[in-house]
């Protein structure tokens, strides 16, 4: 404070007291209703039961009456006094504003101006044989707190800095007179010294510790011992306090945050609970904001040679949103220093899901492939300025099992898209399978017009691997596609099966429809592409650019809608590479002028050249640019008005959707198509706020597209940062794109089905967050079932997720030619009509059409044919069709059309749904019954319903069937009592409790 505060007894029961004579001691009785104390900055007596005004600094005395503090301060004793901590603050809660400690009075001669002094250093200055992780403590002569500055660890031999600890980070803690911190793992037999900045440590009054600036004040030398891990021993991290457990180490590659002991522990009595229970080892990339980090939590050295099956298990918990933890294993790590200098293998850590925030056991992690006398495993954490999760670890154990862990199989892709292959010619792609602990053969079976092989020849419909061919190996499997007929789409699967694990199914797609007559569109988030900052995205920028070129050449699409484009020079290089293959000028691009926090009128704006932007690469023979309109979805210039526009906040502080208006020409037919490239607000902390911003952006975008371009062909695509079926945001189930999903007469999402199928669009997460929405006008030209995740591009480059992008490309395809789209649907709707669903569709033209098969689903994924309607065959005029479905289910009913041509070709429409509420499908009366029970149904059924009446002992006393509106059961022959009426129709089952009197 800048002056002295005066203490005075406050008004209330007990009366007023004058100030005591300075520096004179005395006593007064205090209670909850009398003699309370206030701190004032004037010398005049205060009156009233609850004095107010600027002169009142704090009401100190505890009490429930007269508006004083709400919780009692710590009790004093004969040897302690009560001191305010931290000095000069007031939380209106005495239990946190005050602490008990040794008396240190300051009288009228002035405040304390003496800086704190170090009394003890641990390890002591000059110590030798110090552990490779230094658990350091500085003890002062008085209570202290952290200020601002760093603790710096330097190597004595060359004065190089090996670690910098920000005293405000969670790596440094204070307790009374002690400052406590742990270093990262240091080198063996090496001398170090520590420096401390002036002002990094302060006493409670605020006097700065002068720091340590000389290497001779605090130096030590490490020893040579490497701690060996214990087999069949649980490392219970509940016992850690100020430093991580002995034998474990942490290494910080990037960022100030480090692995450290925290109170985010796991309660053994409630293993999967969420209540904090000291302690655990925790890493968090979020301080007051998300920050970039890469940090290793490394085990001691384990001798696994004597084990039969070494099995790793641990508990972990993650909160907030960020990258998954990585588990790595090494047999050549030295036990100290930078782990990047060693060889590490990625292992499936079976970590809990994004933001799940409950303790989860990861077990049966087989370390058999890594048996050695010096095996290390490490948990590697990464965060960025966009995302920072919190990860905690508990109860780590390596067990020697007499039996092998359960068998597991995995693949590097769940989809293979062949694209266009001319009829009767072949194309070959491959995927990789990995297995562990197989005891039986692994069998792979292909369906459709697809064959498989262990090599690039001798293709068959089924192959097998003996366990030694795939256990702990990454084995390539080749898939061949030979379309027998032209202008046809083909689908198939490869199923992997063995004893134990569930089958894995890889979806296969290919076609013989000439791609010169169709529009192939890909949307892809290329993580931080073109930034020179090696801490953002893949660190090797040259390798990332080379991999992107390889992948785009392989895809050979007409349009690439790209997000997270930072450096325009890298984008130009990619386009030049495409032109080197396709010919000069074959491809061109447009780049958005908008990015997050790049509005020059905003305080602290960042350069646009350093921001993530959206881009469109297009084939010039197919697409020509009309313009990038200066509307809400825009490529205009920043204005001051943007900052007050709510949409500025909705779209990541200025990263607006990027609209490109084009003419698309296919087979001599030209149509105007608006591409809208979206990079939505990321799911960053606080996630509820991020969800609201993204939802508001989605709602606004839907409104503007409907208002400004109600009849246009629109393809909205990009990184939605949310799934369309169920939101990825913890605490929410409804997608933030519900306005688009529910607007099914105006928009259709070809990628929605991929969500229902459990596909994923990112390397690390199990959700689809990259999507495509198209307007109903554009839906007419969408080639059914062509949407797919191009995860098989990961086979084209090494370590795709860490070298190229954390997102996979998404593919959709379109055509204007009625020969390719023999039936042109101008309208397809489903509406409620009483207790039934009315399915209607209209065709503008038909060419060699045979029939329409109406399909129904209760989940939007598994469909059943419920009706076949004959088509007109050939027609150039509008035709109207309809079907009335009387057997609806409660909740959502999904419908789609299978369009069958005379030559056998089949395509499917989009999916529509209609929901029926929870009104009873049946009414039972009278209840209680005397002589009969009447069952009234909502509709007449097309199939007979099964009706059972069951007594309380489970015995069926009546069984019958009915397809009418009303069905009666005589009850006069039944004993009095309670019965259960059970009704089953083709899609629903109902149970009603009835009484017979």
mmCIF file of N, CA and C in Angstrom, residues 922 924 927 933 935 946-959 969 974-975 977-983 990-996:
data_model
loop_
_atom_site.group_PDB
_atom_site.id
_atom_site.type_symbol
_atom_site.label_atom_id
_atom_site.label_comp_id
_atom_site.label_asym_id
_atom_site.label_seq_id
_atom_site.Cartn_x
_atom_site.Cartn_y
_atom_site.Cartn_z
ATOM 1 N N UNK A 922 -50.977 -47.576 -29.116
ATOM 2 C CA UNK A 922 -52.180 -48.348 -28.839
ATOM 3 C C UNK A 922 -52.910 -47.729 -27.658
ATOM 4 N N UNK A 924 -55.702 -49.073 -24.663
ATOM 5 C CA UNK A 924 -56.334 -50.256 -24.067
ATOM 6 C C UNK A 924 -57.488 -49.797 -23.182
ATOM 7 N N UNK A 927 -59.909 -50.459 -18.519
ATOM 8 C CA UNK A 927 -58.831 -50.932 -17.666
ATOM 9 C C UNK A 927 -59.008 -50.289 -16.291
ATOM 10 N N UNK A 933 -61.170 -57.014 -22.947
ATOM 11 C CA UNK A 933 -60.204 -55.929 -23.142
ATOM 12 C C UNK A 933 -60.220 -55.552 -24.612
ATOM 13 N N UNK A 935 -58.334 -53.408 -27.641
ATOM 14 C CA UNK A 935 -57.064 -52.789 -28.028
ATOM 15 C C UNK A 935 -57.299 -51.998 -29.305
ATOM 16 N N UNK A 946 -48.628 -59.465 -33.444
ATOM 17 C CA UNK A 946 -48.693 -60.570 -32.486
ATOM 18 C C UNK A 946 -49.101 -60.001 -31.126
ATOM 19 N N UNK A 947 -50.134 -60.619 -30.505
ATOM 20 C CA UNK A 947 -50.674 -60.122 -29.238
ATOM 21 C C UNK A 947 -50.627 -61.240 -28.212
ATOM 22 N N UNK A 948 -49.984 -60.952 -27.060
ATOM 23 C CA UNK A 948 -49.915 -61.904 -25.954
ATOM 24 C C UNK A 948 -50.439 -61.254 -24.693
ATOM 25 N N UNK A 949 -51.095 -62.060 -23.849
ATOM 26 C CA UNK A 949 -51.497 -61.623 -22.515
ATOM 27 C C UNK A 949 -50.784 -62.539 -21.525
ATOM 28 N N UNK A 950 -49.997 -61.955 -20.612
ATOM 29 C CA UNK A 950 -49.126 -62.720 -19.732
ATOM 30 C C UNK A 950 -49.496 -62.406 -18.289
ATOM 31 N N UNK A 951 -49.594 -63.472 -17.437
ATOM 32 C CA UNK A 951 -49.918 -63.234 -16.032
ATOM 33 C C UNK A 951 -48.655 -62.865 -15.255
ATOM 34 N N UNK A 952 -48.801 -62.625 -13.950
ATOM 35 C CA UNK A 952 -47.675 -62.157 -13.147
ATOM 36 C C UNK A 952 -46.593 -63.209 -12.968
ATOM 37 N N UNK A 953 -46.931 -64.497 -13.219
ATOM 38 C CA UNK A 953 -45.926 -65.551 -13.135
ATOM 39 C C UNK A 953 -45.195 -65.757 -14.459
ATOM 40 N N UNK A 954 -45.520 -64.950 -15.482
ATOM 41 C CA UNK A 954 -44.872 -65.049 -16.774
ATOM 42 C C UNK A 954 -45.524 -66.041 -17.717
ATOM 43 N N UNK A 955 -46.652 -66.581 -17.347
ATOM 44 C CA UNK A 955 -47.344 -67.556 -18.198
ATOM 45 C C UNK A 955 -48.219 -66.844 -19.220
ATOM 46 N N UNK A 956 -48.114 -67.247 -20.492
ATOM 47 C CA UNK A 956 -48.937 -66.674 -21.556
ATOM 48 C C UNK A 956 -50.323 -67.313 -21.473
ATOM 49 N N UNK A 957 -51.332 -66.491 -21.163
ATOM 50 C CA UNK A 957 -52.699 -67.020 -21.029
ATOM 51 C C UNK A 957 -53.533 -66.760 -22.283
ATOM 52 N N UNK A 958 -53.032 -65.882 -23.155
ATOM 53 C CA UNK A 958 -53.737 -65.624 -24.420
ATOM 54 C C UNK A 958 -52.703 -65.280 -25.479
ATOM 55 N N UNK A 959 -52.902 -65.788 -26.699
ATOM 56 C CA UNK A 959 -52.039 -65.464 -27.826
ATOM 57 C C UNK A 959 -52.888 -65.327 -29.079
ATOM 58 N N UNK A 969 -60.245 -59.049 -26.551
ATOM 59 C CA UNK A 969 -59.898 -60.293 -25.866
ATOM 60 C C UNK A 969 -60.905 -60.497 -24.742
ATOM 61 N N UNK A 974 -60.522 -65.604 -17.269
ATOM 62 C CA UNK A 974 -59.246 -65.406 -16.585
ATOM 63 C C UNK A 974 -59.484 -65.105 -15.115
ATOM 64 N N UNK A 975 -58.537 -65.539 -14.262
ATOM 65 C CA UNK A 975 -58.608 -65.220 -12.837
ATOM 66 C C UNK A 975 -58.389 -63.725 -12.639
ATOM 67 N N UNK A 977 -56.823 -60.403 -11.310
ATOM 68 C CA UNK A 977 -55.437 -60.064 -11.004
ATOM 69 C C UNK A 977 -54.800 -59.157 -12.045
ATOM 70 N N UNK A 978 -53.444 -59.039 -11.971
ATOM 71 C CA UNK A 978 -52.674 -58.173 -12.861
ATOM 72 C C UNK A 978 -52.141 -58.997 -14.026
ATOM 73 N N UNK A 979 -52.245 -58.419 -15.228
ATOM 74 C CA UNK A 979 -51.732 -59.055 -16.441
ATOM 75 C C UNK A 979 -50.920 -58.018 -17.243
ATOM 76 N N UNK A 980 -50.121 -58.549 -18.148
ATOM 77 C CA UNK A 980 -49.320 -57.682 -19.007
ATOM 78 C C UNK A 980 -49.660 -57.974 -20.460
ATOM 79 N N UNK A 981 -50.176 -56.953 -21.146
ATOM 80 C CA UNK A 981 -50.536 -57.073 -22.548
ATOM 81 C C UNK A 981 -49.325 -56.704 -23.399
ATOM 82 N N UNK A 982 -48.880 -57.620 -24.248
ATOM 83 C CA UNK A 982 -47.708 -57.412 -25.099
ATOM 84 C C UNK A 982 -48.135 -57.427 -26.561
ATOM 85 N N UNK A 983 -47.743 -56.377 -27.298
ATOM 86 C CA UNK A 983 -48.082 -56.259 -28.718
ATOM 87 C C UNK A 983 -46.798 -56.063 -29.508
ATOM 88 N N UNK A 990 -44.852 -53.122 -27.649
ATOM 89 C CA UNK A 990 -45.478 -52.345 -26.592
ATOM 90 C C UNK A 990 -45.896 -53.289 -25.481
ATOM 91 N N UNK A 991 -45.858 -52.799 -24.249
ATOM 92 C CA UNK A 991 -46.339 -53.560 -23.102
ATOM 93 C C UNK A 991 -47.233 -52.644 -22.277
ATOM 94 N N UNK A 992 -48.420 -53.141 -21.934
ATOM 95 C CA UNK A 992 -49.376 -52.358 -21.163
ATOM 96 C C UNK A 992 -49.829 -53.197 -19.970
ATOM 97 N N UNK A 993 -49.817 -52.615 -18.773
ATOM 98 C CA UNK A 993 -50.293 -53.299 -17.580
ATOM 99 C C UNK A 993 -51.806 -53.165 -17.477
ATOM 100 N N UNK A 994 -52.524 -54.289 -17.315
ATOM 101 C CA UNK A 994 -53.992 -54.260 -17.231
ATOM 102 C C UNK A 994 -54.432 -55.063 -16.012
ATOM 103 N N UNK A 995 -55.629 -54.753 -15.538
ATOM 104 C CA UNK A 995 -56.204 -55.476 -14.390
ATOM 105 C C UNK A 995 -57.522 -56.093 -14.809
ATOM 106 N N UNK A 996 -57.703 -57.339 -14.400
ATOM 107 C CA UNK A 996 -58.975 -58.042 -14.632
ATOM 108 C C UNK A 996 -59.676 -58.174 -13.286
#
